[in-house]
XYZ file of C-alpha atoms in Angstrom:
138
model
C -23.678 194.120 -34.704
C -26.005 193.670 -37.653
C -29.335 195.374 -38.117
C -32.079 192.803 -38.331
C -35.234 194.978 -38.513
C -36.247 198.596 -38.192
C -39.965 199.270 -37.574
C -41.965 202.538 -37.395
C -43.267 202.933 -33.876
C -46.717 203.318 -35.441
C -46.553 199.703 -36.399
C -45.817 198.248 -32.916
C -46.734 198.647 -29.337
C -44.663 198.036 -26.258
C -46.986 196.476 -23.595
C -44.417 196.637 -20.770
C -44.240 199.979 -19.180
C -40.590 199.459 -18.558
C -37.419 200.755 -20.193
C -36.565 198.107 -22.874
C -32.962 199.048 -23.067
C -32.620 198.445 -19.227
C -34.526 195.161 -19.641
C -32.069 194.071 -22.314
C -29.000 195.017 -20.142
C -30.495 193.055 -17.252
C -31.243 190.083 -19.520
C -27.572 189.991 -20.540
C -26.468 190.017 -16.874
C -28.977 187.319 -15.866
C -28.706 184.991 -18.849
C -25.110 185.413 -19.958
C -24.585 183.831 -23.386
C -28.261 182.770 -23.520
C -29.172 186.453 -23.734
C -28.113 186.392 -27.385
C -31.508 185.015 -28.068
C -32.767 188.604 -27.654
C -31.761 191.141 -30.301
C -30.339 194.342 -28.961
C -32.941 197.037 -29.030
C -32.614 200.676 -29.971
C -35.831 202.649 -29.511
C -35.993 206.061 -31.055
C -38.758 208.552 -31.272
C -40.248 207.405 -34.589
C -38.842 203.841 -34.982
C -37.214 200.986 -33.216
C -34.335 198.935 -34.470
C -33.202 195.438 -33.343
C -29.701 194.224 -33.895
C -27.987 190.749 -33.796
C -25.054 190.490 -31.414
C -22.820 189.479 -34.331
C -22.412 190.244 -38.023
C -23.533 186.793 -39.307
C -26.148 186.327 -41.994
C -29.535 185.483 -40.519
C -32.828 184.354 -42.256
C -36.356 185.078 -41.149
C -38.342 182.066 -40.010
C -41.277 183.459 -41.840
C -39.424 183.019 -45.193
C -38.723 179.259 -45.086
C -40.945 176.394 -46.235
C -43.238 174.668 -43.760
C -41.090 171.582 -43.754
C -37.907 173.593 -43.023
C -39.710 175.445 -40.296
C -40.874 172.103 -38.854
C -37.216 171.061 -38.642
C -36.073 174.356 -37.000
C -38.963 174.920 -34.529
C -37.902 172.193 -32.064
C -34.508 173.877 -31.687
C -36.198 177.191 -31.045
C -38.683 175.777 -28.610
C -35.890 174.136 -26.558
C -33.985 177.475 -26.391
C -37.162 179.397 -25.529
C -38.019 176.904 -22.722
C -34.540 177.157 -21.256
C -34.712 180.955 -21.201
C -38.324 180.965 -19.917
C -37.289 178.752 -16.929
C -34.301 181.104 -16.166
C -36.565 184.166 -16.340
C -39.173 182.540 -14.046
C -36.480 181.982 -11.383
C -35.690 185.644 -11.337
C -37.818 187.813 -8.935
C -37.036 190.753 -11.260
C -38.384 189.068 -14.488
C -40.865 186.448 -13.217
C -43.872 188.779 -13.494
C -42.961 189.659 -17.046
C -41.822 186.416 -18.694
C -44.703 186.036 -21.070
C -44.581 189.741 -22.113
C -40.815 189.626 -22.664
C -40.946 186.462 -24.812
C -43.779 187.893 -26.920
C -42.913 188.696 -30.530
C -45.283 190.012 -33.094
C -44.943 187.106 -35.629
C -42.430 184.746 -37.323
C -40.993 187.525 -39.334
C -39.318 188.770 -36.194
C -37.589 185.344 -35.549
C -34.135 185.199 -37.117
C -31.983 182.134 -37.399
C -28.787 180.872 -38.835
C -27.147 177.415 -38.848
C -24.681 176.771 -36.109
C -22.908 173.462 -35.793
C -25.567 170.709 -35.764
C -28.280 173.167 -34.586
C -29.323 176.686 -34.961
C -28.588 180.103 -33.537
C -31.748 182.209 -32.959
C -32.228 185.929 -32.411
C -35.655 187.370 -31.557
C -36.394 190.972 -32.835
C -39.526 192.556 -31.636
C -39.333 190.764 -28.268
C -41.693 192.252 -25.848
C -43.803 193.899 -28.551
C -46.937 193.251 -30.611
C -48.073 194.561 -33.882
C -50.144 197.653 -33.621
C -50.947 197.777 -37.330
C -50.693 195.269 -40.028
C -48.161 196.037 -42.707
C -46.281 193.990 -45.297
C -43.310 196.272 -45.053
C -41.369 195.893 -41.858
C -37.921 197.297 -42.932
C -37.387 200.858 -44.270
């Protein structure tokens, strides 16, 4: 596993009043390989860390040019729509789909080239920014 982002809990909020580690475990069971879209979450008292399921090198979507992002986004949207549809079919997740798929901004979307497409990992899933800060890693 590779650390993607570590954020002070003062910088983010968790709108779901659910255990995020349990949600992640349940997502893995429900979605199988598609669950790799969600970074593994490790909430601690003062910070939260998200990890990729592999040790590959990822790039932040926020750090690419607009033209490159325009090439990448259709792949991401396809994957998000597939996962969204799966989650809506689940009685356990249906009420929370929009909250689970919420991410603070594009700096929490990680990608890497995979074959003719892309592999995505969402850090910060289910969260929103509580405060604006230019420094997300520490």
